Amino acid sequence: MKKTAFILIVIFLSISTSCNDEKITELNTRIAELETENQKLTDSISGIQYFRVLNSKVFGSANRPTFQAGKENKVTFEFYNTEKIREYNVYQLSADGKREKLIHNGLTENGFEYSFVPRKKGLYKINLLTVFDTGNTQFGEIEIPAHMTLNITE
């Protein structure tokens, strides 16, 4: 009788272990499927954010028709959308279009102010670059230029 009971216990444990192995394999397969699906969703969201920023425009607006040489003047630049946007930096560009100076760092608002002091009268060109780090190595940085020409008088 002891021998029969021992054999029944061994058979029961074998079946029980076999069922647990199947369940564990099934759960591991489901976890892998969910991780793949999650990565697709993450990539999709990154893509949507990328194209939203890529299709943005920056507009400069002046509160008066002319500005004075030798005095500080300000103009406002705004993105053409009303949604909160991802963090970006603003650089002043050199004459050859290279990043010259960081003006604003870590902005998240749809607009920013740019202060300048022109040295002489005539046309004054503002050349800025907004730079968004997408946080995704596939997309990298997005650069959106912001240009404006103003009339400077004495």
Tab-separated table of N, CA and C in Angstrom:
chain	number	residue	atom	x	y	z
A	1	MET	N	0.813	-1.191	0.000
A	1	MET	CA	0.000	0.000	0.000
A	1	MET	C	0.858	1.257	0.000
A	2	LYS	N	1.962	1.205	0.770
A	2	LYS	CA	2.846	2.361	0.814
A	2	LYS	C	3.441	2.622	-0.563
A	3	LYS	N	3.779	1.534	-1.254
A	3	LYS	CA	4.376	1.662	-2.577
A	3	LYS	C	3.386	2.286	-3.558
A	4	THR	N	2.132	1.909	-3.488
A	4	THR	CA	1.096	2.449	-4.368
A	4	THR	C	0.863	3.926	-4.059
A	5	ALA	N	0.802	4.273	-2.793
A	5	ALA	CA	0.612	5.669	-2.400
A	5	ALA	C	1.783	6.524	-2.874
A	6	PHE	N	2.994	5.995	-2.737
A	6	PHE	CA	4.182	6.734	-3.184
A	6	PHE	C	4.124	6.959	-4.698
A	7	ILE	N	3.749	5.945	-5.462
A	7	ILE	CA	3.657	6.065	-6.927
A	7	ILE	C	2.581	7.076	-7.300
A	8	LEU	N	1.444	7.055	-6.606
A	8	LEU	CA	0.379	8.017	-6.890
A	8	LEU	C	0.826	9.452	-6.588
A	9	ILE	N	1.564	9.627	-5.502
A	9	ILE	CA	2.069	10.960	-5.155
A	9	ILE	C	3.048	11.442	-6.223
A	10	VAL	N	3.929	10.585	-6.681
A	10	VAL	CA	4.905	10.949	-7.725
A	10	VAL	C	4.181	11.312	-9.016
A	11	ILE	N	3.173	10.531	-9.398
A	11	ILE	CA	2.403	10.823	-10.626
A	11	ILE	C	1.681	12.161	-10.475
A	12	PHE	N	1.060	12.393	-9.327
A	12	PHE	CA	0.342	13.650	-9.085
A	12	PHE	C	1.284	14.848	-9.160
A	13	LEU	N	2.457	14.747	-8.537
A	13	LEU	CA	3.432	15.842	-8.570
A	13	LEU	C	3.944	16.078	-9.993
A	14	SER	N	4.133	15.017	-10.745
A	14	SER	CA	4.590	15.152	-12.133
A	14	SER	C	3.564	15.892	-12.976
A	15	ILE	N	2.302	15.516	-12.828
A	15	ILE	CA	1.224	16.174	-13.578
A	15	ILE	C	1.114	17.628	-13.136
A	16	SER	N	1.181	17.848	-11.834
A	16	SER	CA	1.080	19.208	-11.290
A	16	SER	C	2.213	20.090	-11.794
A	17	THR	N	3.438	19.552	-11.787
A	17	THR	CA	4.597	20.309	-12.275
A	17	THR	C	4.465	20.579	-13.756
A	18	SER	N	3.989	19.612	-14.497
A	18	SER	CA	3.804	19.767	-15.943
A	18	SER	C	2.808	20.883	-16.234
A	19	CYS	N	1.709	20.943	-15.480
A	19	CYS	CA	0.710	22.000	-15.661
A	19	CYS	C	1.300	23.360	-15.332
A	20	ASN	N	2.107	23.443	-14.267
A	20	ASN	CA	2.738	24.711	-13.896
A	20	ASN	C	3.714	25.161	-14.976
A	21	ASP	N	4.471	24.226	-15.555
A	21	ASP	CA	5.409	24.583	-16.621
A	21	ASP	C	4.665	25.145	-17.829
A	22	GLU	N	3.530	24.527	-18.170
A	22	GLU	CA	2.716	25.029	-19.280
A	22	GLU	C	2.209	26.427	-18.980
A	23	LYS	N	1.732	26.645	-17.779
A	23	LYS	CA	1.200	27.954	-17.383
A	23	LYS	C	2.309	29.010	-17.393
A	24	ILE	N	3.475	28.646	-16.895
A	24	ILE	CA	4.607	29.579	-16.887
A	24	ILE	C	5.017	29.924	-18.318
A	25	THR	N	5.081	28.925	-19.187
A	25	THR	CA	5.428	29.163	-20.592
A	25	THR	C	4.386	30.068	-21.245
A	26	GLU	N	3.120	29.800	-20.969
A	26	GLU	CA	2.031	30.621	-21.519
A	26	GLU	C	2.137	32.070	-21.025
A	27	LEU	N	2.414	32.250	-19.736
A	27	LEU	CA	2.556	33.600	-19.174
A	27	LEU	C	3.774	34.320	-19.749
A	28	ASN	N	4.887	33.614	-19.914
A	28	ASN	CA	6.083	34.230	-20.502
A	28	ASN	C	5.832	34.655	-21.945
A	29	THR	N	5.096	33.840	-22.685
A	29	THR	CA	4.744	34.198	-24.071
A	29	THR	C	3.872	35.446	-24.083
A	30	ARG	N	2.905	35.513	-23.192
A	30	ARG	CA	2.011	36.678	-23.123
A	30	ARG	C	2.782	37.941	-22.721
A	31	ILE	N	3.705	37.808	-21.795
A	31	ILE	CA	4.537	38.955	-21.384
A	31	ILE	C	5.346	39.466	-22.571
A	32	ALA	N	5.928	38.563	-23.341
A	32	ALA	CA	6.714	38.964	-24.519
A	32	ALA	C	5.831	39.679	-25.534
A	33	GLU	N	4.601	39.176	-25.747
A	33	GLU	CA	3.666	39.831	-26.673
A	33	GLU	C	3.312	41.233	-26.195
A	34	LEU	N	3.051	41.372	-24.896
A	34	LEU	CA	2.703	42.680	-24.337
A	34	LEU	C	3.869	43.661	-24.415
A	35	GLU	N	5.087	43.185	-24.194
A	35	GLU	CA	6.257	44.057	-24.311
A	35	GLU	C	6.428	44.541	-25.750
A	36	THR	N	6.199	43.678	-26.719
A	36	THR	CA	6.280	44.066	-28.130
A	36	THR	C	5.208	45.100	-28.461
A	37	GLU	N	3.994	44.861	-27.991
A	37	GLU	CA	2.897	45.791	-28.231
A	37	GLU	C	3.171	47.139	-27.565
A	38	ASN	N	3.707	47.121	-26.351
A	38	ASN	CA	4.049	48.352	-25.641
A	38	ASN	C	5.107	49.148	-26.399
A	39	GLN	N	6.106	48.473	-26.958
A	39	GLN	CA	7.149	49.157	-27.731
A	39	GLN	C	6.563	49.806	-28.979
A	40	LYS	N	5.623	49.120	-29.638
A	40	LYS	CA	4.963	49.696	-30.817
A	40	LYS	C	4.198	50.959	-30.440
A	41	LEU	N	3.494	50.921	-29.310
A	41	LEU	CA	2.746	52.092	-28.858
A	41	LEU	C	3.677	53.243	-28.503
A	42	THR	N	4.778	52.934	-27.824
A	42	THR	CA	5.767	53.951	-27.472
A	42	THR	C	6.340	54.593	-28.733
A	43	ASP	N	6.692	53.779	-29.722
A	43	ASP	CA	7.219	54.290	-30.987
A	43	ASP	C	6.182	55.137	-31.708
A	44	SER	N	4.922	54.718	-31.658
A	44	SER	CA	3.854	55.472	-32.305
A	44	SER	C	3.678	56.841	-31.664
A	45	ILE	N	3.692	56.883	-30.335
A	45	ILE	CA	3.565	58.164	-29.625
A	45	ILE	C	4.754	59.063	-29.943
A	46	SER	N	5.955	58.501	-29.958
A	46	SER	CA	7.142	59.287	-30.310
A	46	SER	C	7.021	59.829	-31.727
A	47	GLY	N	6.509	59.022	-32.630
A	47	GLY	CA	6.331	59.456	-34.019
A	47	GLY	C	5.331	60.588	-34.130
A	48	ILE	N	4.241	60.500	-33.388
A	48	ILE	CA	3.232	61.564	-33.403
A	48	ILE	C	3.840	62.857	-32.882
A	49	GLN	N	4.577	62.780	-31.760
A	49	GLN	CA	5.219	63.971	-31.213
A	49	GLN	C	6.242	64.530	-32.195
A	50	TYR	N	6.992	63.662	-32.841
A	50	TYR	CA	8.000	64.086	-33.806
A	50	TYR	C	7.350	64.873	-34.943
A	51	PHE	N	6.309	64.331	-35.532
A	51	PHE	CA	5.679	65.001	-36.668
A	51	PHE	C	4.932	66.259	-36.254
A	52	ARG	N	4.416	66.301	-35.016
A	52	ARG	CA	3.770	67.519	-34.529
A	52	ARG	C	4.803	68.653	-34.466
A	53	VAL	N	5.979	68.354	-33.910
A	53	VAL	CA	7.033	69.366	-33.817
A	53	VAL	C	7.567	69.691	-35.208
A	54	LEU	N	7.777	68.673	-36.019
A	54	LEU	CA	8.321	68.874	-37.361
A	54	LEU	C	7.439	69.793	-38.197
A	55	ASN	N	6.139	69.731	-37.999
A	55	ASN	CA	5.204	70.546	-38.768
A	55	ASN	C	4.877	71.878	-38.107
A	56	SER	N	5.597	72.238	-37.064
A	56	SER	CA	5.372	73.517	-36.390
A	56	SER	C	6.015	74.657	-37.169
A	57	LYS	N	5.491	75.827	-36.970
A	57	LYS	CA	6.042	77.065	-37.539
A	57	LYS	C	6.224	78.047	-36.388
A	58	VAL	N	7.242	78.893	-36.502
A	58	VAL	CA	7.484	79.929	-35.502
A	58	VAL	C	7.268	81.278	-36.174
A	59	PHE	N	6.440	82.119	-35.559
A	59	PHE	CA	6.139	83.429	-36.117
A	59	PHE	C	6.607	84.518	-35.158
A	60	GLY	N	7.235	85.545	-35.709
A	60	GLY	CA	7.652	86.689	-34.922
A	60	GLY	C	6.637	87.801	-35.062
A	61	SER	N	6.378	88.510	-33.971
A	61	SER	CA	5.463	89.639	-34.037
A	61	SER	C	6.073	90.827	-33.312
A	62	ALA	N	5.864	91.986	-33.884
A	62	ALA	CA	6.382	93.231	-33.306
A	62	ALA	C	5.204	94.075	-32.856
A	63	ASN	N	5.383	94.775	-31.749
A	63	ASN	CA	4.283	95.601	-31.242
A	63	ASN	C	4.308	97.022	-31.797
A	64	ARG	N	5.266	97.309	-32.676
A	64	ARG	CA	5.305	98.623	-33.342
A	64	ARG	C	6.018	98.485	-34.686
A	65	PRO	N	5.854	99.469	-35.586
A	65	PRO	CA	6.410	99.329	-36.938
A	65	PRO	C	7.919	99.565	-37.026
A	66	THR	N	8.484	100.386	-36.140
A	66	THR	CA	9.927	100.644	-36.184
A	66	THR	C	10.509	100.529	-34.780
A	67	PHE	N	11.843	100.368	-34.729
A	67	PHE	CA	12.561	100.221	-33.463
A	67	PHE	C	13.731	101.186	-33.451
A	68	GLN	N	14.258	101.482	-32.279
A	68	GLN	CA	15.314	102.474	-32.169
A	68	GLN	C	16.685	101.833	-32.030
A	69	ALA	N	17.640	102.421	-32.751
A	69	ALA	CA	19.027	101.964	-32.651
A	69	ALA	C	19.586	102.390	-31.293
A	70	GLY	N	20.461	101.572	-30.720
A	70	GLY	CA	21.126	101.904	-29.468
A	70	GLY	C	20.287	101.658	-28.222
A	71	LYS	N	19.056	101.215	-28.375
A	71	LYS	CA	18.197	100.926	-27.232
A	71	LYS	C	17.742	99.477	-27.304
A	72	GLU	N	17.464	98.918	-26.109
A	72	GLU	CA	16.979	97.541	-26.098
A	72	GLU	C	15.556	97.495	-26.651
A	73	ASN	N	15.331	96.545	-27.529
A	73	ASN	CA	14.028	96.338	-28.138
A	73	ASN	C	13.649	94.865	-27.939
A	74	LYS	N	12.360	94.590	-27.968
A	74	LYS	CA	11.898	93.210	-27.793
A	74	LYS	C	10.857	92.872	-28.857
A	75	VAL	N	10.922	91.648	-29.313
A	75	VAL	CA	9.893	91.098	-30.189
A	75	VAL	C	9.488	89.744	-29.600
A	76	THR	N	8.331	89.272	-29.973
A	76	THR	CA	7.818	88.011	-29.457
A	76	THR	C	7.744	86.987	-30.585
A	77	PHE	N	8.159	85.764	-30.293
A	77	PHE	CA	8.049	84.660	-31.234
A	77	PHE	C	7.099	83.634	-30.636
A	78	GLU	N	6.214	83.082	-31.456
A	78	GLU	CA	5.264	82.086	-30.981
A	78	GLU	C	5.144	80.942	-31.968
A	79	PHE	N	4.904	79.757	-31.425
A	79	PHE	CA	4.630	78.602	-32.273
A	79	PHE	C	3.171	78.641	-32.692
A	80	TYR	N	2.929	78.213	-33.899
A	80	TYR	CA	1.580	78.236	-34.441
A	80	TYR	C	0.821	76.973	-34.017
A	81	ASN	N	0.591	76.836	-32.751
A	81	ASN	CA	-0.297	75.819	-32.186
A	81	ASN	C	-0.576	76.219	-30.747
A	82	THR	N	-1.663	75.717	-30.211
A	82	THR	CA	-2.041	76.122	-28.863
A	82	THR	C	-1.762	75.043	-27.826
A	83	GLU	N	-1.337	73.890	-28.262
A	83	GLU	CA	-1.023	72.815	-27.321
A	83	GLU	C	0.293	73.094	-26.614
A	84	LYS	N	0.421	72.556	-25.433
A	84	LYS	CA	1.710	72.623	-24.740
A	84	LYS	C	2.681	71.774	-25.543
A	85	ILE	N	3.872	72.288	-25.744
A	85	ILE	CA	4.828	71.577	-26.583
A	85	ILE	C	5.967	71.036	-25.742
A	86	ARG	N	6.722	70.137	-26.340
A	86	ARG	CA	7.834	69.527	-25.599
A	86	ARG	C	8.950	70.543	-25.408
A	87	GLU	N	9.832	70.279	-24.497
A	87	GLU	CA	10.916	71.196	-24.128
A	87	GLU	C	11.821	71.493	-25.323
A	88	TYR	N	12.236	72.759	-25.429
A	88	TYR	CA	13.116	73.166	-26.523
A	88	TYR	C	14.082	74.247	-26.074
A	89	ASN	N	15.118	74.450	-26.872
A	89	ASN	CA	16.114	75.496	-26.646
A	89	ASN	C	16.073	76.453	-27.827
A	90	VAL	N	16.500	77.702	-27.591
A	90	VAL	CA	16.546	78.701	-28.663
A	90	VAL	C	17.979	79.202	-28.789
A	91	TYR	N	18.480	79.198	-30.014
A	91	TYR	CA	19.839	79.660	-30.302
A	91	TYR	C	19.793	80.842	-31.249
A	92	GLN	N	20.739	81.747	-31.072
A	92	GLN	CA	20.958	82.808	-32.048
A	92	GLN	C	21.878	82.204	-33.099
A	93	LEU	N	21.592	82.494	-34.374
A	93	LEU	CA	22.401	81.960	-35.457
A	93	LEU	C	23.428	82.972	-35.927
A	94	SER	N	24.558	82.478	-36.359
A	94	SER	CA	25.582	83.337	-36.948
A	94	SER	C	25.177	83.661	-38.382
A	95	ALA	N	25.926	84.518	-39.040
A	95	ALA	CA	25.625	84.916	-40.413
A	95	ALA	C	25.626	83.713	-41.361
A	96	ASP	N	26.453	82.714	-41.062
A	96	ASP	CA	26.504	81.530	-41.929
A	96	ASP	C	25.520	80.436	-41.499
A	97	GLY	N	24.599	80.749	-40.549
A	97	GLY	CA	23.536	79.827	-40.171
A	97	GLY	C	23.899	78.794	-39.121
A	98	LYS	N	25.026	78.969	-38.442
A	98	LYS	CA	25.439	78.022	-37.397
A	98	LYS	C	24.958	78.525	-36.028
A	99	ARG	N	24.754	77.591	-35.099
A	99	ARG	CA	24.360	77.958	-33.736
A	99	ARG	C	25.477	78.783	-33.107
A	100	GLU	N	25.132	80.003	-32.722
A	100	GLU	CA	26.141	80.912	-32.193
A	100	GLU	C	26.051	81.048	-30.672
A	101	LYS	N	24.822	81.215	-30.171
A	101	LYS	CA	24.657	81.510	-28.748
A	101	LYS	C	23.317	80.943	-28.275
A	102	LEU	N	23.342	80.260	-27.110
A	102	LEU	CA	22.111	79.767	-26.503
A	102	LEU	C	21.403	80.934	-25.833
A	103	ILE	N	20.172	81.194	-26.248
A	103	ILE	CA	19.407	82.325	-25.718
A	103	ILE	C	18.436	81.881	-24.629
A	104	HIS	N	17.725	80.786	-24.885
A	104	HIS	CA	16.773	80.230	-23.915
A	104	HIS	C	17.013	78.729	-23.825
A	105	ASN	N	16.900	78.203	-22.626
A	105	ASN	CA	17.127	76.773	-22.405
A	105	ASN	C	15.922	76.173	-21.689
A	106	GLY	N	15.446	75.022	-22.156
A	106	GLY	CA	14.389	74.290	-21.473
A	106	GLY	C	13.029	74.951	-21.484
A	107	LEU	N	12.682	75.650	-22.568
A	107	LEU	CA	11.360	76.274	-22.656
A	107	LEU	C	10.300	75.223	-22.979
A	108	THR	N	9.082	75.447	-22.482
A	108	THR	CA	7.964	74.565	-22.826
A	108	THR	C	6.732	75.363	-23.255
A	109	GLU	N	6.792	76.668	-23.151
A	109	GLU	CA	5.662	77.500	-23.557
A	109	GLU	C	5.652	77.657	-25.077
A	110	ASN	N	4.517	78.058	-25.617
A	110	ASN	CA	4.379	78.195	-27.062
A	110	ASN	C	5.060	79.431	-27.625
A	111	GLY	N	5.551	80.296	-26.787
A	111	GLY	CA	6.197	81.499	-27.275
A	111	GLY	C	7.361	81.904	-26.388
A	112	PHE	N	8.177	82.791	-26.910
A	112	PHE	CA	9.302	83.303	-26.133
A	112	PHE	C	9.606	84.713	-26.609
A	113	GLU	N	10.270	85.467	-25.747
A	113	GLU	CA	10.628	86.847	-26.069
A	113	GLU	C	12.110	86.904	-26.401
A	114	TYR	N	12.456	87.733	-27.369
A	114	TYR	CA	13.849	87.922	-27.774
A	114	TYR	C	14.193	89.402	-27.634
A	115	SER	N	15.212	89.698	-26.859
A	115	SER	CA	15.661	91.085	-26.670
A	115	SER	C	16.889	91.338	-27.528
A	116	PHE	N	16.963	92.538	-28.089
A	116	PHE	CA	18.104	92.882	-28.929
A	116	PHE	C	18.360	94.382	-28.876
A	117	VAL	N	19.599	94.768	-29.157
A	117	VAL	CA	19.989	96.178	-29.218
A	117	VAL	C	20.666	96.398	-30.563
A	118	PRO	N	19.951	96.975	-31.532
A	118	PRO	CA	20.569	97.228	-32.835
A	118	PRO	C	21.568	98.375	-32.742
A	119	ARG	N	22.649	98.310	-33.514
A	119	ARG	CA	23.702	99.333	-33.463
A	119	ARG	C	23.461	100.496	-34.417
A	120	LYS	N	22.714	100.251	-35.483
A	120	LYS	CA	22.500	101.315	-36.481
A	120	LYS	C	21.108	101.204	-37.059
A	121	LYS	N	20.690	102.276	-37.754
A	121	LYS	CA	19.364	102.260	-38.367
A	121	LYS	C	19.414	101.491	-39.681
A	122	GLY	N	18.254	101.111	-40.128
A	122	GLY	CA	18.136	100.309	-41.343
A	122	GLY	C	17.416	99.003	-41.026
A	123	LEU	N	17.560	98.054	-41.908
A	123	LEU	CA	16.917	96.756	-41.690
A	123	LEU	C	17.750	95.907	-40.739
A	124	TYR	N	17.091	95.288	-39.803
A	124	TYR	CA	17.747	94.440	-38.799
A	124	TYR	C	17.153	93.039	-38.915
A	125	LYS	N	18.005	92.070	-39.169
A	125	LYS	CA	17.539	90.695	-39.338
A	125	LYS	C	17.785	89.891	-38.064
A	126	ILE	N	16.739	89.197	-37.622
A	126	ILE	CA	16.833	88.290	-36.478
A	126	ILE	C	16.802	86.872	-37.033
A	127	ASN	N	17.820	86.107	-36.713
A	127	ASN	CA	17.900	84.718	-37.154
A	127	ASN	C	18.088	83.825	-35.936
A	128	LEU	N	17.032	83.092	-35.597
A	128	LEU	CA	17.059	82.209	-34.438
A	128	LEU	C	16.774	80.778	-34.881
A	129	LEU	N	17.076	79.852	-33.998
A	129	LEU	CA	16.816	78.446	-34.267
A	129	LEU	C	16.261	77.815	-33.000
A	130	THR	N	15.091	77.185	-33.105
A	130	THR	CA	14.543	76.433	-31.983
A	130	THR	C	14.931	74.977	-32.195
A	131	VAL	N	15.376	74.318	-31.124
A	131	VAL	CA	15.875	72.944	-31.226
A	131	VAL	C	15.149	72.078	-30.202
A	132	PHE	N	14.509	71.026	-30.698
A	132	PHE	CA	13.782	70.071	-29.870
A	132	PHE	C	14.551	68.760	-29.851
A	133	ASP	N	14.799	68.242	-28.658
A	133	ASP	CA	15.377	66.906	-28.535
A	133	ASP	C	14.197	65.955	-28.404
A	134	THR	N	14.014	65.075	-29.383
A	134	THR	CA	12.855	64.185	-29.379
A	134	THR	C	12.948	63.112	-28.319
A	135	GLY	N	14.144	62.898	-27.771
A	135	GLY	CA	14.299	61.839	-26.790
A	135	GLY	C	14.285	60.459	-27.417
A	136	ASN	N	14.364	60.413	-28.731
A	136	ASN	CA	14.304	59.148	-29.464
A	136	ASN	C	15.476	59.124	-30.438
A	137	THR	N	16.331	58.127	-30.338
A	137	THR	CA	17.512	58.080	-31.211
A	137	THR	C	17.132	57.955	-32.678
A	138	GLN	N	15.958	57.419	-32.966
A	138	GLN	CA	15.515	57.290	-34.352
A	138	GLN	C	15.258	58.661	-34.976
A	139	PHE	N	14.713	59.588	-34.188
A	139	PHE	CA	14.353	60.899	-34.715
A	139	PHE	C	15.397	61.977	-34.432
A	140	GLY	N	16.130	61.862	-33.336
A	140	GLY	CA	17.163	62.848	-33.004
A	140	GLY	C	16.580	64.202	-32.654
A	141	GLU	N	17.245	65.260	-33.111
A	141	GLU	CA	16.791	66.630	-32.850
A	141	GLU	C	15.967	67.146	-34.027
A	142	ILE	N	15.049	68.056	-33.692
A	142	ILE	CA	14.291	68.758	-34.726
A	142	ILE	C	14.657	70.228	-34.614
A	143	GLU	N	15.047	70.825	-35.727
A	143	GLU	CA	15.413	72.236	-35.750
A	143	GLU	C	14.363	73.009	-36.539
A	144	ILE	N	13.834	74.071	-35.926
A	144	ILE	CA	12.862	74.932	-36.598
A	144	ILE	C	13.386	76.356	-36.550
A	145	PRO	N	13.660	76.941	-37.722
A	145	PRO	CA	14.191	78.310	-37.745
A	145	PRO	C	13.112	79.350	-37.449
A	146	ALA	N	13.542	80.483	-36.944
A	146	ALA	CA	12.667	81.629	-36.675
A	146	ALA	C	13.385	82.866	-37.194
A	147	HIS	N	12.837	83.482	-38.230
A	147	HIS	CA	13.469	84.653	-38.848
A	147	HIS	C	12.502	85.835	-38.826
A	148	MET	N	13.086	87.012	-38.737
A	148	MET	CA	12.292	88.232	-38.747
A	148	MET	C	13.185	89.388	-39.175
A	149	THR	N	12.638	90.290	-39.988
A	149	THR	CA	13.359	91.497	-40.406
A	149	THR	C	12.589	92.712	-39.898
A	150	LEU	N	13.309	93.620	-39.205
A	150	LEU	CA	12.683	94.797	-38.617
A	150	LEU	C	13.316	96.065	-39.163
A	151	ASN	N	12.545	97.141	-39.151
A	151	ASN	CA	13.030	98.449	-39.584
A	151	ASN	C	13.504	99.225	-38.350
A	152	ILE	N	14.777	99.623	-38.340
A	152	ILE	CA	15.373	100.337	-37.213
A	152	ILE	C	15.550	101.808	-37.595
A	153	THR	N	15.045	102.703	-36.730
A	153	THR	CA	15.205	104.132	-36.946
A	153	THR	C	15.905	104.733	-35.738
A	154	GLU	N	16.331	105.979	-35.863
A	154	GLU	CA	16.978	106.642	-34.712
A	154	GLU	C	15.959	107.300	-33.840
